[in-house]
Short mmCIF file of C-alpha atoms in Angstrom, two decimals:
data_model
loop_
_atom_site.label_atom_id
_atom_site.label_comp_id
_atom_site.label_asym_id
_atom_site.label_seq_id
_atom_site.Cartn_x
_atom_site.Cartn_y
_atom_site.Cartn_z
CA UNK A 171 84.32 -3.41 -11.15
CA UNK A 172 82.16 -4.53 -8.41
CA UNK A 173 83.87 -3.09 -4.91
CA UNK A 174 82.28 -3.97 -1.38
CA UNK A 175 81.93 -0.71 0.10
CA UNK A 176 80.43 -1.64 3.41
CA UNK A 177 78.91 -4.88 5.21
CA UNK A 178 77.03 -4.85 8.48
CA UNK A 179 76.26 -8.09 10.54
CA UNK A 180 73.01 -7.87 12.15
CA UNK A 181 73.33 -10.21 15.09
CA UNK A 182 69.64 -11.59 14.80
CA UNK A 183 68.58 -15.11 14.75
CA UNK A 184 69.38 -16.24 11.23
CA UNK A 185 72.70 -14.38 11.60
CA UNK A 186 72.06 -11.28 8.69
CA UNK A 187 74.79 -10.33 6.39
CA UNK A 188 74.46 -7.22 4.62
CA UNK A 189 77.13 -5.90 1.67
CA UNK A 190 76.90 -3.00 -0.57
CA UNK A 191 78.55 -2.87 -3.38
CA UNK A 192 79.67 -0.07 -5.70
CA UNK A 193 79.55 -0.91 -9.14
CA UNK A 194 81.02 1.18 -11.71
CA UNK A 195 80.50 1.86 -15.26
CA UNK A 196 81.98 -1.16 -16.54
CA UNK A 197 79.39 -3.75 -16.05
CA UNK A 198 77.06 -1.86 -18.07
CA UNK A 199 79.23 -0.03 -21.21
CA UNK A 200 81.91 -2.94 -21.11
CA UNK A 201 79.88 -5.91 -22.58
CA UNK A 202 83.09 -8.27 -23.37
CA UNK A 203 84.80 -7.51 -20.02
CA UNK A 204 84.06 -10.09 -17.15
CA UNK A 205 82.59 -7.81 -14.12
CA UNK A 206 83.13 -9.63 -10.63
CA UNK A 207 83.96 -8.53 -6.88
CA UNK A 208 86.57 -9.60 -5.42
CA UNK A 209 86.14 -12.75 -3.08
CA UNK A 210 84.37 -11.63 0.56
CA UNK A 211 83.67 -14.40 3.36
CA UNK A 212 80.24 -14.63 4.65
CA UNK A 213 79.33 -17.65 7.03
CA UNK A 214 82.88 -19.15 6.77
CA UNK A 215 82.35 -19.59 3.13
CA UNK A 216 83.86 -17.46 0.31
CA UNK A 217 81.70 -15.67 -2.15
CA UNK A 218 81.57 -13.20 -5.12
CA UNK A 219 79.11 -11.21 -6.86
CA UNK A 220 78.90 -11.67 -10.86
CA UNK A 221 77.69 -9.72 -13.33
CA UNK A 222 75.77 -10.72 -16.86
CA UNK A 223 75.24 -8.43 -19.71
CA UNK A 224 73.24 -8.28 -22.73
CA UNK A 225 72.30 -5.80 -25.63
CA UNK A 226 69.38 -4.75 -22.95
CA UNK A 227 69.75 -5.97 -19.69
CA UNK A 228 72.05 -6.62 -16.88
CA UNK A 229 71.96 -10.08 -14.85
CA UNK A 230 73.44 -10.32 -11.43
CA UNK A 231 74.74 -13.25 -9.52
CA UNK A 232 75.92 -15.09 -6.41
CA UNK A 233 79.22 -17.22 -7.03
CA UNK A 234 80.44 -19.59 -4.13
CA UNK A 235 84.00 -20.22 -4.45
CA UNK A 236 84.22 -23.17 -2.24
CA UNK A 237 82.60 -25.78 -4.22
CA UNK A 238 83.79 -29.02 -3.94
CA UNK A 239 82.61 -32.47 -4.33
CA UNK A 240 79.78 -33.78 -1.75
CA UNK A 241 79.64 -30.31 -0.23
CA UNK A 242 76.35 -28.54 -0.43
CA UNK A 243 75.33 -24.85 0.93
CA UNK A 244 72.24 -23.18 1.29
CA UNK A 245 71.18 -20.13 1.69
CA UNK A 246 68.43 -17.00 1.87
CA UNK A 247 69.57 -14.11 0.02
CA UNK A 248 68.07 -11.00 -1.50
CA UNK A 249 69.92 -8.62 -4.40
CA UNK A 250 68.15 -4.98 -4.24
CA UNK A 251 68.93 -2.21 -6.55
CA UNK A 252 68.83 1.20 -4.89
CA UNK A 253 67.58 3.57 -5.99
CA UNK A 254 68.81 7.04 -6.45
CA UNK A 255 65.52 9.38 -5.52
CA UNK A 256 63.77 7.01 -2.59
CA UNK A 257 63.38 3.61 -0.96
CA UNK A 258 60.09 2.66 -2.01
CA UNK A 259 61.52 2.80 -5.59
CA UNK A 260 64.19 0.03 -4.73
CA UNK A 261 64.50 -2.95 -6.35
CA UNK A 262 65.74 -6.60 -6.36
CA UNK A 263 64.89 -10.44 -5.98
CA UNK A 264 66.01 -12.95 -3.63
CA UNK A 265 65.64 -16.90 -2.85
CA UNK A 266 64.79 -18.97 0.16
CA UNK A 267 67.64 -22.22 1.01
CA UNK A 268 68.66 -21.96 -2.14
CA UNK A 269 71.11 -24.24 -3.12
CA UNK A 270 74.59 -24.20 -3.99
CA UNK A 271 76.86 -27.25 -4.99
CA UNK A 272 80.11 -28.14 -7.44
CA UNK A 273 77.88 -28.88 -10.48
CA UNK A 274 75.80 -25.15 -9.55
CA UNK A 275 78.10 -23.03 -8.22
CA UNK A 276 76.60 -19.28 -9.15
CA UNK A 277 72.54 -18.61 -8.71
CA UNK A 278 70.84 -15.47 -9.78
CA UNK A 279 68.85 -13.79 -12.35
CA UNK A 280 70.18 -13.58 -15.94
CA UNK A 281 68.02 -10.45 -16.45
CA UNK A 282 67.52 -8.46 -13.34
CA UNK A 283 67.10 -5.12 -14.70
CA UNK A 284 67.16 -3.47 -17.84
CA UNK A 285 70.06 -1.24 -19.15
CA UNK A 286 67.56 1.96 -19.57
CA UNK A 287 65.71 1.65 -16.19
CA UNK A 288 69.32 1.18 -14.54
CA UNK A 289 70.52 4.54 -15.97
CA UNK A 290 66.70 6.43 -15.36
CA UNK A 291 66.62 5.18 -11.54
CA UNK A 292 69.76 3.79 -10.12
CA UNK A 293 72.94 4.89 -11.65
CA UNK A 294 74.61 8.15 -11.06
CA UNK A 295 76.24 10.40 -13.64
CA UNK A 296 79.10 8.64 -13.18
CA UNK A 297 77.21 5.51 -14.48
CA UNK A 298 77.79 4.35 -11.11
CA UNK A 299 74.93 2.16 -8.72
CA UNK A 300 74.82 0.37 -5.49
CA UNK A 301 73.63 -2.77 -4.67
CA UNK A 302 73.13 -4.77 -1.53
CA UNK A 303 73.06 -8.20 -0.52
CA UNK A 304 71.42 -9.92 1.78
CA UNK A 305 72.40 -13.60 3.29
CA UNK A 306 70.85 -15.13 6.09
CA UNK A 307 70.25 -18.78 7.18
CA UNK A 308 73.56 -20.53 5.56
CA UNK A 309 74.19 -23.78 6.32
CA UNK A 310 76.96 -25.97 4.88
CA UNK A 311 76.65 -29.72 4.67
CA UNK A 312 78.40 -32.05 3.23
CA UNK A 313 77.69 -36.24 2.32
CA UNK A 314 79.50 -39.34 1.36
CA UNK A 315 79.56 -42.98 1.59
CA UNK A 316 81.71 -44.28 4.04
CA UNK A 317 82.47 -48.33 3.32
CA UNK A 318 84.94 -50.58 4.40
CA UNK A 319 87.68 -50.58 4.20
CA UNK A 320 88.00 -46.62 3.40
CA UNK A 321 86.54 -44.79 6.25
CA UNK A 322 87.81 -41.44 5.89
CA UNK A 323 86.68 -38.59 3.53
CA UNK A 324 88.29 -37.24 1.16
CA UNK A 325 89.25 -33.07 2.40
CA UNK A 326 86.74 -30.52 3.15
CA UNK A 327 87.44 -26.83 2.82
CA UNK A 328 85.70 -24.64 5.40
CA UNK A 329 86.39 -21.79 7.15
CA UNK A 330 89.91 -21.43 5.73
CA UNK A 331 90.64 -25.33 6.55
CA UNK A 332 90.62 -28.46 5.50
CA UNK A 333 89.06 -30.59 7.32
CA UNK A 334 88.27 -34.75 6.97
CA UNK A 335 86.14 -37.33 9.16
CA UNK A 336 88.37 -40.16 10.35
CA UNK A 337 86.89 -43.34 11.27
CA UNK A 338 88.26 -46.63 13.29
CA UNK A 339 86.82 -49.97 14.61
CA UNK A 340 83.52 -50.73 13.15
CA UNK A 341 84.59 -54.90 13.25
CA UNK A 342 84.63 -56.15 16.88
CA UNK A 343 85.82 -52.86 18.13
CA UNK A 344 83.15 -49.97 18.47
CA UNK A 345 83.28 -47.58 15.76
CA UNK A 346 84.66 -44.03 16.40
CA UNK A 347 84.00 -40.64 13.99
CA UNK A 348 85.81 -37.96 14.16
CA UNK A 349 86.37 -33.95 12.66
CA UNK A 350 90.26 -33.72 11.79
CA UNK A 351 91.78 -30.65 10.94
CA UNK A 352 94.07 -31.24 8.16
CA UNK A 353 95.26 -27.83 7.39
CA UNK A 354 96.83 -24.91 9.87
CA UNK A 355 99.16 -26.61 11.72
CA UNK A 356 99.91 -25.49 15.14
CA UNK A 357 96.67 -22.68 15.19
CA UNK A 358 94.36 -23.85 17.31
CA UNK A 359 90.55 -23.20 16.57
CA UNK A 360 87.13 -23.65 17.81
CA UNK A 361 84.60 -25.34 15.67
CA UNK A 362 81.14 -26.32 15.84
CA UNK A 363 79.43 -28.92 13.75
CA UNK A 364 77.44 -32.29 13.49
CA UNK A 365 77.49 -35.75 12.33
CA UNK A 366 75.00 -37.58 11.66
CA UNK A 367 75.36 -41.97 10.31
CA UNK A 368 72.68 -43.26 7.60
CA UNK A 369 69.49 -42.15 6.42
CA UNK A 370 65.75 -42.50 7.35
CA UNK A 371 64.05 -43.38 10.40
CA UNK A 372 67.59 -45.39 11.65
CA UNK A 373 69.55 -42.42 11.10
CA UNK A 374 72.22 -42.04 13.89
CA UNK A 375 72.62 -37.88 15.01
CA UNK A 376 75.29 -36.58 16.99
CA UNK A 377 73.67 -33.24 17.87
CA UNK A 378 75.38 -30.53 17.58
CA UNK A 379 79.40 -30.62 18.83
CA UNK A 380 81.42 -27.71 19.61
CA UNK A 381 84.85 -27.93 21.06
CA UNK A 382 88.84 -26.84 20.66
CA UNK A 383 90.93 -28.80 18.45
CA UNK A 384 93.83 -29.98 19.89
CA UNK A 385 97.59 -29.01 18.45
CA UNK A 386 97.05 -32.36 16.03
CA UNK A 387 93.86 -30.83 15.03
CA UNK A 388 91.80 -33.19 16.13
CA UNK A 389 88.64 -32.66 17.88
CA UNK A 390 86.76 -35.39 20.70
CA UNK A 391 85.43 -38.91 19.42
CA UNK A 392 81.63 -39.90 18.61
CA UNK A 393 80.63 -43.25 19.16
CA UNK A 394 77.53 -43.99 16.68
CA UNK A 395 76.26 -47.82 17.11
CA UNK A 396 75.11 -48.59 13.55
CA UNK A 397 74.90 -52.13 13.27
CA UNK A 398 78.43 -53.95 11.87
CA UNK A 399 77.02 -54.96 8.19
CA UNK A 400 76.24 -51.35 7.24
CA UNK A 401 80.55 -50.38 6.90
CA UNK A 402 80.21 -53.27 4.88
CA UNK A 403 77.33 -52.71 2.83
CA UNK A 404 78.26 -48.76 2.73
CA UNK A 405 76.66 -46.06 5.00
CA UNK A 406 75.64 -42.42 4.23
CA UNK A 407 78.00 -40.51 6.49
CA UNK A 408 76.46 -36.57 6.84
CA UNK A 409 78.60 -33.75 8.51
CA UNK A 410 76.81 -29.77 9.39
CA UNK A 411 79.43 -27.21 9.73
CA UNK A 412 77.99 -24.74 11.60
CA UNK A 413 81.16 -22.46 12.60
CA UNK A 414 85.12 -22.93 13.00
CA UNK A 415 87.17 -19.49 14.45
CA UNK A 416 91.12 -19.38 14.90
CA UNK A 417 91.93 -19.15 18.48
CA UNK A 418 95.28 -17.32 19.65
CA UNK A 419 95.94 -17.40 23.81
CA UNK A 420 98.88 -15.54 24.73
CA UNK A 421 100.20 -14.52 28.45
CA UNK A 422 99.95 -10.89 29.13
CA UNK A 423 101.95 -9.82 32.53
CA UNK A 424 100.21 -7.73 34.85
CA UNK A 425 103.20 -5.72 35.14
CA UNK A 426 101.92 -3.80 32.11
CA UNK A 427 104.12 -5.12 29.32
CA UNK A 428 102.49 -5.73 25.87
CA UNK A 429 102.29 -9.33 24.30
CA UNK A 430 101.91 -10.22 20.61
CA UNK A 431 99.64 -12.38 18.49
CA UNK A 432 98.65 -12.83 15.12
CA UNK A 433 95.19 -13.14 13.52
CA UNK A 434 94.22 -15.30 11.09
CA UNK A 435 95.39 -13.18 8.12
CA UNK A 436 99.24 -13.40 10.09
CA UNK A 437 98.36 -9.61 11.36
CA UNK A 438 100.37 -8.52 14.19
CA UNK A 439 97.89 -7.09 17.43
CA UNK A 440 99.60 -6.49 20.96
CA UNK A 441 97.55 -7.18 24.10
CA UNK A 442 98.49 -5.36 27.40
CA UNK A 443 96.66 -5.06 30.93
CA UNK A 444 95.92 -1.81 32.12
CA UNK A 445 95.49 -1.49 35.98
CA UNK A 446 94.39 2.44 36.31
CA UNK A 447 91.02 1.35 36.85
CA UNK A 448 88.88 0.05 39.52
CA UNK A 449 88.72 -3.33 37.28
CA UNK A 450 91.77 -4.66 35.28
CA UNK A 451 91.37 -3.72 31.89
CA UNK A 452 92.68 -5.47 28.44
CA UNK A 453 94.22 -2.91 26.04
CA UNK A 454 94.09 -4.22 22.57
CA UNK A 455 96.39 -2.30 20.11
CA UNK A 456 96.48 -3.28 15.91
CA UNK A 457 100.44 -3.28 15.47
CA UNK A 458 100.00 -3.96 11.57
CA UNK A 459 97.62 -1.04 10.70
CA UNK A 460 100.36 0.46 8.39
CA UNK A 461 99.54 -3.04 6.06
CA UNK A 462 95.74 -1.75 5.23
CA UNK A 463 95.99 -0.70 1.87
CA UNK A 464 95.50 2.97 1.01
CA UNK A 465 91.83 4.19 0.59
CA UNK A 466 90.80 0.85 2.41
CA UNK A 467 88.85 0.31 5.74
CA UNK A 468 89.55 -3.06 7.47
CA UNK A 469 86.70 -4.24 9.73
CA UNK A 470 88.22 -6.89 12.55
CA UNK A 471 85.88 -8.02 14.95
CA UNK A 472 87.01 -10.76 17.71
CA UNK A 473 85.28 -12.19 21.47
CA UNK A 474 88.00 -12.48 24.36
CA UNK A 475 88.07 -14.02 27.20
CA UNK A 476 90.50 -14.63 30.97
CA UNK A 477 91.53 -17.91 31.21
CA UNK A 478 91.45 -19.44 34.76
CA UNK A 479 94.73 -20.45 36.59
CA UNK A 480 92.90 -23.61 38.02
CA UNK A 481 89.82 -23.76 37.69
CA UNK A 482 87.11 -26.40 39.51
CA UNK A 483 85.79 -29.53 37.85
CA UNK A 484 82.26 -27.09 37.94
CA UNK A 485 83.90 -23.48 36.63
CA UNK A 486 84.06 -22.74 33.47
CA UNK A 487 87.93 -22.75 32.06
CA UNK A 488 87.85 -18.89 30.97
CA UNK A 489 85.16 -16.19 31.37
CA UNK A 490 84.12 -14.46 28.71
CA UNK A 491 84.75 -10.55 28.75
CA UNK A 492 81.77 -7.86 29.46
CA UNK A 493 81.05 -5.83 25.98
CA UNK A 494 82.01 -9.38 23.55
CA UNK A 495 82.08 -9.89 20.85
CA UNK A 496 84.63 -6.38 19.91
CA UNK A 497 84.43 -4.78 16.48
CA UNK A 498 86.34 -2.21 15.30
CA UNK A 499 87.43 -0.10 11.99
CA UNK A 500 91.07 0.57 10.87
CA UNK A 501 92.68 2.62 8.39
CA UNK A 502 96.29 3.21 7.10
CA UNK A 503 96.30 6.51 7.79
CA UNK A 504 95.22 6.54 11.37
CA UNK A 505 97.06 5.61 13.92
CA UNK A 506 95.72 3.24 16.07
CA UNK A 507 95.03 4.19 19.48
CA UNK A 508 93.87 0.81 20.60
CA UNK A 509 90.58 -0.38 21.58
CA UNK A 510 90.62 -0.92 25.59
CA UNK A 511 88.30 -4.36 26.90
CA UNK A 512 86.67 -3.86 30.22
CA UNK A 513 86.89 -7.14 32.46
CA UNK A 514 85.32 -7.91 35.71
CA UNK A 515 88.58 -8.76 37.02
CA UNK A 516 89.08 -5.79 40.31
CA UNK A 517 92.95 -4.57 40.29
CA UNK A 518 92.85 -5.44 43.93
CA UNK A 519 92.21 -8.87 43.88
CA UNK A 520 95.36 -10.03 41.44
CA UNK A 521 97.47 -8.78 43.93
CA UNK A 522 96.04 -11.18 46.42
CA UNK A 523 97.33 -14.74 47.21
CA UNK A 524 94.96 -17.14 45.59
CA UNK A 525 93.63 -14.88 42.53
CA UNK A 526 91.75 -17.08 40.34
CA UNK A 527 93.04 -15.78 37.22
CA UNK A 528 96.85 -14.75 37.95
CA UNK A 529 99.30 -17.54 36.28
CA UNK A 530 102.82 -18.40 37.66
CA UNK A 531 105.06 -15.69 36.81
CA UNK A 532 102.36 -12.82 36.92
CA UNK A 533 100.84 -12.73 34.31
CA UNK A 534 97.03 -12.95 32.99
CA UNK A 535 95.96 -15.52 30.11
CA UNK A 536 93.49 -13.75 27.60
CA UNK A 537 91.88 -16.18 25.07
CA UNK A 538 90.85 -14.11 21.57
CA UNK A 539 89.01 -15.88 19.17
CA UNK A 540 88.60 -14.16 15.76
CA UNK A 541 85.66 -13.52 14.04
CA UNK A 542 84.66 -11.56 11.05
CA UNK A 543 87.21 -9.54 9.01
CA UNK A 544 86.38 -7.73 5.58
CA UNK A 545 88.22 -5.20 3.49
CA UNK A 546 86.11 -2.20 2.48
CA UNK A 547 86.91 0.04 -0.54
CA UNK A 548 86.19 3.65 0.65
CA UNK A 549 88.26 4.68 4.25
CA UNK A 550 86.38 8.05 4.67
CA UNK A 551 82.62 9.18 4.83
CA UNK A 552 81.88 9.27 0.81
CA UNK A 553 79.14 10.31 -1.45
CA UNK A 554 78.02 7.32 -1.55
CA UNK A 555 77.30 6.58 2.44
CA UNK A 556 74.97 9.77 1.41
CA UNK A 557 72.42 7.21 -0.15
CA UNK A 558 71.61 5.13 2.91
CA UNK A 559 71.15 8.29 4.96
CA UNK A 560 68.97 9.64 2.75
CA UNK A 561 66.69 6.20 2.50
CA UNK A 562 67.05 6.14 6.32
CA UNK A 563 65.57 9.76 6.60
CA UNK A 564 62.70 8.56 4.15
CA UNK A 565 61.83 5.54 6.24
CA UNK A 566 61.21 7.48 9.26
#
């Protein structure tokens, strides 16, 4: 078995994933027995980590689970054994944009290390080892030919949707693109991305688009200009999918009373305001904690935001809370005291006529929009969290 033990976003520019695994015995003493983690999301994509073996080495692998048809991902990754007595004496390999597609759906190395220097430097006496992985840079594109008279694609999975570019006019009528949701009916979500209409020097680029979808899914026009003969002749139509989060907005009143929403895995979380503060305060409380299974940790991590009651054509519609994006660690057996988000909202002011962010019937609207969530093997401080701490102490 291959189980993710911990994973640690680094928040730098090429937006770092790192997840350790703990590998057990079977991947090297169990030769017949397919050795694979269980599926983990990294960059709105779902992934796995495979193992090879042979009479004298072990391979290791990445495995994208999304593959489909026209859809494409790249990305920097590095696999690194650690090792049991110091951090000079890791080792591993890794790949710049490498890519991933239907027909080449796993990339690794067949023989990464052999069986006797796995046992002399990185297992344990349990025949246990650790690896980490490393992804940075991911980028998911996908490509078809759009010709008349069929001008939509055919679905795209991403970020736990499917998804499809719709196009109209393109005759005597200008022609229109745009991202449809297909999938997750009446969850709204926030998605960034970009089209782009032909190849070469007369390629047509959207730049990047971010926006809401709306409850049919469907996010704002583009209006590309390629010249009328190309739907007929067949353009290459190009889409980027940078990011797409579920979005839940619920009403919280003032008065102190909790409110309910769901994330994206149908968890239950209650939201209520707090005012024994100088500044109103958003307590956030995980209703479902009892559903973590035993020995597990789940890691949630979400932004948040107050929605304005009417705001100007020049104000923004919501501002974001101080202290975004929130992360936090829960456990079946702890109970859940709640995780309390500071706002710079003053008590005073929503009990004066006019408050910018008091809605009729007083209540506040918070926005949460969902971000990473993994499952961790391990709920307690372990033997083997002692192997980081110990390379961290060499490093210094």
């Amino acid at each position: 078995m291959a189980l993710l033990y911990r994973a640690t976003r680094l928040k730098d520019r090429a937006d770092t994933h790192v997840f350790t695994f703990v590998v057990t015995r079977s991947a090297t003493r169990e030769p017949d027995r397919d050795v694979t983690s269980k599926d983990f999301c990294c960059a709105h994509q779902r992934w796995a980590v495979a193992f090879s073996r042979t009479d004298a080495s072990l391979g290791v692998y990445l495995v994208w689970r999304g593959a489909c048809d026209g859809m494409r991902v790249y990305v920097d990754f590095t696999f690194t054994l650690l090792s049991r007595d110091h951090f000079t004496a890791n080792e591993g390999f890794s790949g710049k944009q490498v890519r991933f597609s239907a027909g080449c759906a796993a990339q690794g190395r067949g023989r990464c290390v052999s069986l006797t220097e796995l046992n002399a430097k990185f297992a344990d006496g349990r025949g246990e080892f650790q690896l980490e992985l490393s992804m940075s840079r991911v980028r998911t594109i996908y490509s078809c030919e759009l010709r008349a008279p069929r001008l939509d694609t055919p679905p795209i999975a991403f970020a736990g949707f499917d998804w499809q570019v719709s196009a109209t006019g393109g005759n005597k009528e200008p022609l229109t693109l745009r991202l449809v949701r297909l999938s997750g009916e009446g969850q709204r979500c926030r998605v960034r991305y970009a089209l782009a209409l032909g190849e070469g020097e007369r390629r047509l680029h959207s730049g990047p688009l971010e926006c809401v979808c709306d409850s049919e899914g469907r996010t704002p026009p583009w209006n590309p200009r390629p010249p009328s003969r190309l739907l007929h002749k067949g353009v290459r139509l190009t889409v980027e999918l940078l990011w797409a989060r579920a979005v839940a907005e619920l009403a919280v009143p003032a008065s102190g009373r909790a409110s309910t929403c769901y994330d994206r895995d149908k968890q239950a979380w209650a939201v209520r305001c707090d005012m024994h503060s100088e500044t109103v305060r958003l307590h956030m409380l995980y209703r479902d904690v009892h559903h973590v299974p035993r020995n597990h940790l789940r890691y949630v991590s979400w932004s948040a935001w107050l929605v304005r009651a009417s705001p100007a054509p020049s104000e923004p519609d919501a501002d974001e809370l101080p202290g975004a994006p929130f992360e936090n660690y829960y456990a079946q057996d702890n109970a859940d005291e709640g995780l309390m988000m500071e706002t710079s909202l003053r008590v005073e002011d929503v009990s004066r006529p006019g408050c910018a962010f008091l809605h009729p019937g007083g209540e506040l609207r918070v926005r949460l929009e969902w971000g990473d969530t993994y499952l961790l093997f391990q709920a307690t401080y372990h033997v083997y969290d002692d192997l980081c701490r110990l390379h961290a102490h060499q490093m210094r």
